[in-house]
Amino acid sequence: VTALATGLVFAKFSQPGGRIAFARHAAIAPMDGVPTLMFRVGNERGNLIVEAQVRVVIVRTVKTREGVTFYRMEDLPLRRDRSPAMNRSWTVMHTIDGASPLRNATPESLARDEVEFLVSLVGVDDTSYQPVHARKTYEHSHIAWGARHADVLSERDDGHLVLDVSRFHDLTVSDPTEDFPYVWKHPDP
């Protein structure tokens, strides 16, 4: 019994857990001239997450024709919903076009409808071959309108890329356009 209990405890605590980070804010800014909702997700370990797949669901409060309050969930189609090998950082994007559930959305309409975005990621840890699961909820107040995630990659003079994970949560202001007039103001003065 002691050997069995020791084996179970060892097996439980020897499995490395996936350490997935999500940026503090999601962002909406033009990308190639089209408003795009962006989420940043990262792998905090030094290995790969194989066959990483991400899903994003929008949850909002709606009134039915009968006057019933209903919490509607809709999947958001993503530009790319899977990565064969997620190493460090991945910016997940949803194009806000005529088919998007977010078409004609504004910061005020997201607040009125109590919108939340549920982001989930699954994959396989390439070291332990264990499944990795992570989830993050972004409320409408955590959407930075008129900003995008700061670039975490830069190129050195010798051509090698440098990953600056200290900028993982940083946002940069995007230029407003006629179709997208929003300018993000950092909440901390």
PDB file of C-alpha atoms in Angstrom:
ATOM      1  CA  VAL A   1       0.000   0.000   0.000  1.00  0.00           C
ATOM      2  CA  THR A   2       2.856   2.357   0.849  1.00  0.00           C
ATOM      3  CA  ALA A   3       4.549   1.658  -2.480  1.00  0.00           C
ATOM      4  CA  LEU A   4       1.303   2.206  -4.377  1.00  0.00           C
ATOM      5  CA  ALA A   5       0.579   5.482  -2.541  1.00  0.00           C
ATOM      6  CA  THR A   6       4.154   6.680  -3.125  1.00  0.00           C
ATOM      7  CA  GLY A   7       3.882   5.857  -6.828  1.00  0.00           C
ATOM      8  CA  LEU A   8       0.595   7.723  -7.199  1.00  0.00           C
ATOM      9  CA  VAL A   9       1.918  10.801  -5.390  1.00  0.00           C
ATOM     10  CA  PHE A  10       5.134  10.767  -7.444  1.00  0.00           C
ATOM     11  CA  ALA A  11       3.202  10.381 -10.700  1.00  0.00           C
ATOM     12  CA  LYS A  12       0.924  13.280  -9.810  1.00  0.00           C
ATOM     13  CA  PHE A  13       3.680  15.719  -8.864  1.00  0.00           C
ATOM     14  CA  SER A  14       6.206  14.698 -11.519  1.00  0.00           C
ATOM     15  CA  GLN A  15       3.980  15.770 -14.417  1.00  0.00           C
ATOM     16  CA  PRO A  16       5.031  19.203 -15.573  1.00  0.00           C
ATOM     17  CA  GLY A  17       2.107  21.545 -16.008  1.00  0.00           C
ATOM     18  CA  GLY A  18       1.792  23.762 -19.029  1.00  0.00           C
ATOM     19  CA  ARG A  19       2.487  27.379 -18.270  1.00  0.00           C
ATOM     20  CA  ILE A  20       0.494  29.432 -20.726  1.00  0.00           C
ATOM     21  CA  ALA A  21       0.348  33.220 -20.450  1.00  0.00           C
ATOM     22  CA  PHE A  22      -2.295  35.494 -21.895  1.00  0.00           C
ATOM     23  CA  ALA A  23      -1.713  39.215 -22.402  1.00  0.00           C
ATOM     24  CA  ARG A  24      -3.567  41.447 -19.941  1.00  0.00           C
ATOM     25  CA  HIS A  25      -5.562  43.128 -22.702  1.00  0.00           C
ATOM     26  CA  ALA A  26      -7.043  42.096 -26.011  1.00  0.00           C
ATOM     27  CA  ALA A  27      -6.806  44.730 -28.723  1.00  0.00           C
ATOM     28  CA  ILE A  28      -8.786  45.947 -31.714  1.00  0.00           C
ATOM     29  CA  ALA A  29      -6.984  47.871 -34.441  1.00  0.00           C
ATOM     30  CA  PRO A  30      -6.810  47.941 -38.228  1.00  0.00           C
ATOM     31  CA  MET A  31      -4.674  45.187 -39.740  1.00  0.00           C
ATOM     32  CA  ASP A  32      -4.180  45.566 -43.487  1.00  0.00           C
ATOM     33  CA  GLY A  33      -6.965  48.172 -43.364  1.00  0.00           C
ATOM     34  CA  VAL A  34      -9.525  45.879 -41.688  1.00  0.00           C
ATOM     35  CA  PRO A  35     -10.451  46.139 -37.980  1.00  0.00           C
ATOM     36  CA  THR A  36      -9.070  43.069 -36.252  1.00  0.00           C
ATOM     37  CA  LEU A  37      -9.558  41.682 -32.743  1.00  0.00           C
ATOM     38  CA  MET A  38      -6.232  40.385 -31.389  1.00  0.00           C
ATOM     39  CA  PHE A  39      -5.247  38.235 -28.422  1.00  0.00           C
ATOM     40  CA  ARG A  40      -1.678  37.395 -27.432  1.00  0.00           C
ATOM     41  CA  VAL A  41      -0.882  34.004 -25.941  1.00  0.00           C
ATOM     42  CA  GLY A  42       2.544  32.736 -24.937  1.00  0.00           C
ATOM     43  CA  ASN A  43       4.363  29.630 -23.741  1.00  0.00           C
ATOM     44  CA  GLU A  44       6.278  30.390 -20.538  1.00  0.00           C
ATOM     45  CA  ARG A  45       8.343  27.204 -20.751  1.00  0.00           C
ATOM     46  CA  GLY A  46      11.348  26.667 -23.003  1.00  0.00           C
ATOM     47  CA  ASN A  47       9.750  23.867 -24.988  1.00  0.00           C
ATOM     48  CA  LEU A  48       7.108  23.526 -27.688  1.00  0.00           C
ATOM     49  CA  ILE A  49       3.389  23.012 -27.478  1.00  0.00           C
ATOM     50  CA  VAL A  50       2.658  20.688 -30.378  1.00  0.00           C
ATOM     51  CA  GLU A  51      -0.581  20.997 -32.362  1.00  0.00           C
ATOM     52  CA  ALA A  52      -1.728  23.984 -30.345  1.00  0.00           C
ATOM     53  CA  GLN A  53      -5.306  24.910 -31.130  1.00  0.00           C
ATOM     54  CA  VAL A  54      -7.106  28.027 -29.950  1.00  0.00           C
ATOM     55  CA  ARG A  55     -10.819  28.836 -29.875  1.00  0.00           C
ATOM     56  CA  VAL A  56     -12.507  32.125 -29.122  1.00  0.00           C
ATOM     57  CA  VAL A  57     -16.130  32.455 -28.099  1.00  0.00           C
ATOM     58  CA  ILE A  58     -18.001  35.729 -27.660  1.00  0.00           C
ATOM     59  CA  VAL A  59     -20.602  35.798 -24.910  1.00  0.00           C
ATOM     60  CA  ARG A  60     -23.127  38.632 -24.850  1.00  0.00           C
ATOM     61  CA  THR A  61     -26.420  39.521 -23.253  1.00  0.00           C
ATOM     62  CA  VAL A  62     -29.274  39.775 -25.759  1.00  0.00           C
ATOM     63  CA  LYS A  63     -33.031  40.160 -25.562  1.00  0.00           C
ATOM     64  CA  THR A  64     -35.079  37.719 -27.618  1.00  0.00           C
ATOM     65  CA  ARG A  65     -38.143  38.868 -29.575  1.00  0.00           C
ATOM     66  CA  GLU A  66     -40.181  37.573 -26.670  1.00  0.00           C
ATOM     67  CA  GLY A  67     -38.350  39.895 -24.278  1.00  0.00           C
ATOM     68  CA  VAL A  68     -36.370  37.148 -22.545  1.00  0.00           C
ATOM     69  CA  THR A  69     -32.812  37.949 -21.481  1.00  0.00           C
ATOM     70  CA  PHE A  70     -30.475  35.379 -23.012  1.00  0.00           C
ATOM     71  CA  TYR A  71     -26.703  34.918 -22.805  1.00  0.00           C
ATOM     72  CA  ARG A  72     -25.701  34.078 -26.354  1.00  0.00           C
ATOM     73  CA  MET A  73     -22.437  32.344 -27.197  1.00  0.00           C
ATOM     74  CA  GLU A  74     -20.954  32.477 -30.711  1.00  0.00           C
ATOM     75  CA  ASP A  75     -17.684  31.098 -32.037  1.00  0.00           C
ATOM     76  CA  LEU A  76     -15.406  33.683 -33.616  1.00  0.00           C
ATOM     77  CA  PRO A  77     -13.715  32.532 -36.812  1.00  0.00           C
ATOM     78  CA  LEU A  78      -9.964  33.112 -36.580  1.00  0.00           C
ATOM     79  CA  ARG A  79      -7.409  33.843 -39.276  1.00  0.00           C
ATOM     80  CA  ARG A  80      -5.404  30.932 -37.922  1.00  0.00           C
ATOM     81  CA  ASP A  81      -6.729  28.682 -35.188  1.00  0.00           C
ATOM     82  CA  ARG A  82      -3.884  26.184 -34.887  1.00  0.00           C
ATOM     83  CA  SER A  83      -0.123  26.143 -34.759  1.00  0.00           C
ATOM     84  CA  PRO A  84       1.905  22.993 -35.436  1.00  0.00           C
ATOM     85  CA  ALA A  85       4.505  24.059 -32.862  1.00  0.00           C
ATOM     86  CA  MET A  86       3.919  26.995 -30.505  1.00  0.00           C
ATOM     87  CA  ASN A  87       7.230  28.098 -29.069  1.00  0.00           C
ATOM     88  CA  ARG A  88       6.975  31.509 -27.392  1.00  0.00           C
ATOM     89  CA  SER A  89       4.309  33.924 -28.583  1.00  0.00           C
ATOM     90  CA  TRP A  90       1.267  33.802 -30.832  1.00  0.00           C
ATOM     91  CA  THR A  91      -1.062  36.655 -31.758  1.00  0.00           C
ATOM     92  CA  VAL A  92      -4.502  35.197 -32.420  1.00  0.00           C
ATOM     93  CA  MET A  93      -6.610  37.336 -34.790  1.00  0.00           C
ATOM     94  CA  HIS A  94     -10.276  37.648 -35.730  1.00  0.00           C
ATOM     95  CA  THR A  95     -11.101  39.858 -38.717  1.00  0.00           C
ATOM     96  CA  ILE A  96     -14.099  42.126 -38.067  1.00  0.00           C
ATOM     97  CA  ASP A  97     -15.795  42.065 -41.452  1.00  0.00           C
ATOM     98  CA  GLY A  98     -19.399  41.860 -42.645  1.00  0.00           C
ATOM     99  CA  ALA A  99     -19.721  38.233 -41.481  1.00  0.00           C
ATOM    100  CA  SER A 100     -18.239  38.850 -38.019  1.00  0.00           C
ATOM    101  CA  PRO A 101     -20.441  38.822 -34.914  1.00  0.00           C
ATOM    102  CA  LEU A 102     -18.548  42.027 -34.037  1.00  0.00           C
ATOM    103  CA  ARG A 103     -19.547  43.969 -37.177  1.00  0.00           C
ATOM    104  CA  ASN A 104     -20.665  47.499 -36.237  1.00  0.00           C
ATOM    105  CA  ALA A 105     -19.459  46.972 -32.641  1.00  0.00           C
ATOM    106  CA  THR A 106     -18.277  49.940 -30.593  1.00  0.00           C
ATOM    107  CA  PRO A 107     -16.837  50.174 -27.073  1.00  0.00           C
ATOM    108  CA  GLU A 108     -20.272  51.368 -25.941  1.00  0.00           C
ATOM    109  CA  SER A 109     -22.139  48.463 -27.561  1.00  0.00           C
ATOM    110  CA  LEU A 110     -19.757  45.929 -25.990  1.00  0.00           C
ATOM    111  CA  ALA A 111     -20.357  47.497 -22.565  1.00  0.00           C
ATOM    112  CA  ARG A 112     -24.137  47.615 -23.093  1.00  0.00           C
ATOM    113  CA  ASP A 113     -24.248  43.932 -24.123  1.00  0.00           C
ATOM    114  CA  GLU A 114     -21.849  42.901 -21.303  1.00  0.00           C
ATOM    115  CA  VAL A 115     -19.576  41.200 -23.832  1.00  0.00           C
ATOM    116  CA  GLU A 116     -16.931  38.713 -22.746  1.00  0.00           C
ATOM    117  CA  PHE A 117     -14.452  36.785 -24.873  1.00  0.00           C
ATOM    118  CA  LEU A 118     -13.558  33.268 -23.752  1.00  0.00           C
ATOM    119  CA  VAL A 119     -10.211  32.168 -25.163  1.00  0.00           C
ATOM    120  CA  SER A 120      -9.109  28.549 -24.766  1.00  0.00           C
ATOM    121  CA  LEU A 121      -5.950  26.795 -25.903  1.00  0.00           C
ATOM    122  CA  VAL A 122      -5.197  23.087 -26.038  1.00  0.00           C
ATOM    123  CA  GLY A 123      -2.112  21.259 -27.219  1.00  0.00           C
ATOM    124  CA  VAL A 124       0.496  18.680 -26.255  1.00  0.00           C
ATOM    125  CA  ASP A 125       3.666  19.401 -24.289  1.00  0.00           C
ATOM    126  CA  ASP A 126       6.502  18.072 -26.467  1.00  0.00           C
ATOM    127  CA  THR A 127       8.660  17.155 -23.459  1.00  0.00           C
ATOM    128  CA  SER A 128       6.194  15.174 -21.369  1.00  0.00           C
ATOM    129  CA  TYR A 129       3.636  14.372 -24.101  1.00  0.00           C
ATOM    130  CA  GLN A 130       0.975  15.507 -21.659  1.00  0.00           C
ATOM    131  CA  PRO A 131      -2.030  17.558 -22.765  1.00  0.00           C
ATOM    132  CA  VAL A 132      -1.888  21.291 -22.054  1.00  0.00           C
ATOM    133  CA  HIS A 133      -5.024  23.329 -21.431  1.00  0.00           C
ATOM    134  CA  ALA A 134      -5.381  27.047 -20.722  1.00  0.00           C
ATOM    135  CA  ARG A 135      -8.238  29.498 -20.651  1.00  0.00           C
ATOM    136  CA  LYS A 136      -8.674  33.256 -20.278  1.00  0.00           C
ATOM    137  CA  THR A 137     -11.717  35.508 -20.157  1.00  0.00           C
ATOM    138  CA  TYR A 138     -11.522  39.079 -21.442  1.00  0.00           C
ATOM    139  CA  GLU A 139     -14.362  41.340 -20.390  1.00  0.00           C
ATOM    140  CA  HIS A 140     -15.327  44.287 -22.589  1.00  0.00           C
ATOM    141  CA  SER A 141     -13.369  46.624 -20.290  1.00  0.00           C
ATOM    142  CA  HIS A 142     -10.138  44.733 -21.127  1.00  0.00           C
ATOM    143  CA  ILE A 143     -10.352  45.458 -24.858  1.00  0.00           C
ATOM    144  CA  ALA A 144      -7.953  48.168 -26.029  1.00  0.00           C
ATOM    145  CA  TRP A 145      -9.669  49.921 -28.963  1.00  0.00           C
ATOM    146  CA  GLY A 146      -7.095  51.572 -31.233  1.00  0.00           C
ATOM    147  CA  ALA A 147      -4.092  49.549 -30.038  1.00  0.00           C
ATOM    148  CA  ARG A 148      -2.168  46.447 -31.008  1.00  0.00           C
ATOM    149  CA  HIS A 149       0.230  44.225 -29.129  1.00  0.00           C
ATOM    150  CA  ALA A 150       3.797  45.529 -29.107  1.00  0.00           C
ATOM    151  CA  ASP A 151       6.302  43.663 -31.239  1.00  0.00           C
ATOM    152  CA  VAL A 152       8.314  41.279 -29.089  1.00  0.00           C
ATOM    153  CA  LEU A 153      10.732  40.288 -31.878  1.00  0.00           C
ATOM    154  CA  SER A 154      13.565  42.436 -33.134  1.00  0.00           C
ATOM    155  CA  GLU A 155      16.510  41.760 -35.405  1.00  0.00           C
ATOM    156  CA  ARG A 156      20.108  42.234 -34.341  1.00  0.00           C
ATOM    157  CA  ASP A 157      22.777  43.617 -36.665  1.00  0.00           C
ATOM    158  CA  ASP A 158      24.006  40.075 -37.357  1.00  0.00           C
ATOM    159  CA  GLY A 159      20.532  39.032 -38.574  1.00  0.00           C
ATOM    160  CA  HIS A 160      19.554  36.944 -35.542  1.00  0.00           C
ATOM    161  CA  LEU A 161      16.154  37.484 -33.962  1.00  0.00           C
ATOM    162  CA  VAL A 162      15.815  38.550 -30.342  1.00  0.00           C
ATOM    163  CA  LEU A 163      12.681  37.789 -28.339  1.00  0.00           C
ATOM    164  CA  ASP A 164      11.931  40.422 -25.680  1.00  0.00           C
ATOM    165  CA  VAL A 165       9.373  38.762 -23.394  1.00  0.00           C
ATOM    166  CA  SER A 166       9.373  41.801 -21.095  1.00  0.00           C
ATOM    167  CA  ARG A 167       7.117  43.466 -23.727  1.00  0.00           C
ATOM    168  CA  PHE A 168       4.608  40.599 -23.759  1.00  0.00           C
ATOM    169  CA  HIS A 169       1.817  42.655 -22.144  1.00  0.00           C
ATOM    170  CA  ASP A 170       2.693  45.970 -23.837  1.00  0.00           C
ATOM    171  CA  LEU A 171       0.389  47.688 -26.297  1.00  0.00           C
ATOM    172  CA  THR A 172       1.166  50.297 -28.924  1.00  0.00           C
ATOM    173  CA  VAL A 173      -1.294  52.880 -30.194  1.00  0.00           C
ATOM    174  CA  SER A 174      -2.465  52.407 -33.777  1.00  0.00           C
ATOM    175  CA  ASP A 175      -3.169  55.294 -36.113  1.00  0.00           C
ATOM    176  CA  PRO A 176      -6.875  56.101 -36.398  1.00  0.00           C
ATOM    177  CA  THR A 177      -8.494  55.899 -39.820  1.00  0.00           C
ATOM    178  CA  GLU A 178     -11.738  57.247 -41.213  1.00  0.00           C
ATOM    179  CA  ASP A 179     -13.333  53.804 -40.792  1.00  0.00           C
ATOM    180  CA  PHE A 180     -11.721  53.156 -37.398  1.00  0.00           C
ATOM    181  CA  PRO A 181     -11.457  56.423 -35.415  1.00  0.00           C
ATOM    182  CA  TYR A 182     -10.462  54.919 -32.056  1.00  0.00           C
ATOM    183  CA  VAL A 183      -7.290  55.924 -30.232  1.00  0.00           C
ATOM    184  CA  TRP A 184      -6.330  53.892 -27.190  1.00  0.00           C
ATOM    185  CA  LYS A 185      -5.521  55.739 -24.021  1.00  0.00           C
ATOM    186  CA  HIS A 186      -3.587  53.780 -21.431  1.00  0.00           C
ATOM    187  CA  PRO A 187      -5.723  53.415 -18.283  1.00  0.00           C
ATOM    188  CA  ASP A 188      -2.753  54.213 -16.014  1.00  0.00           C
ATOM    189  CA  PRO A 189      -1.689  57.913 -16.300  1.00  0.00           C
TER     190      PRO A 189
END
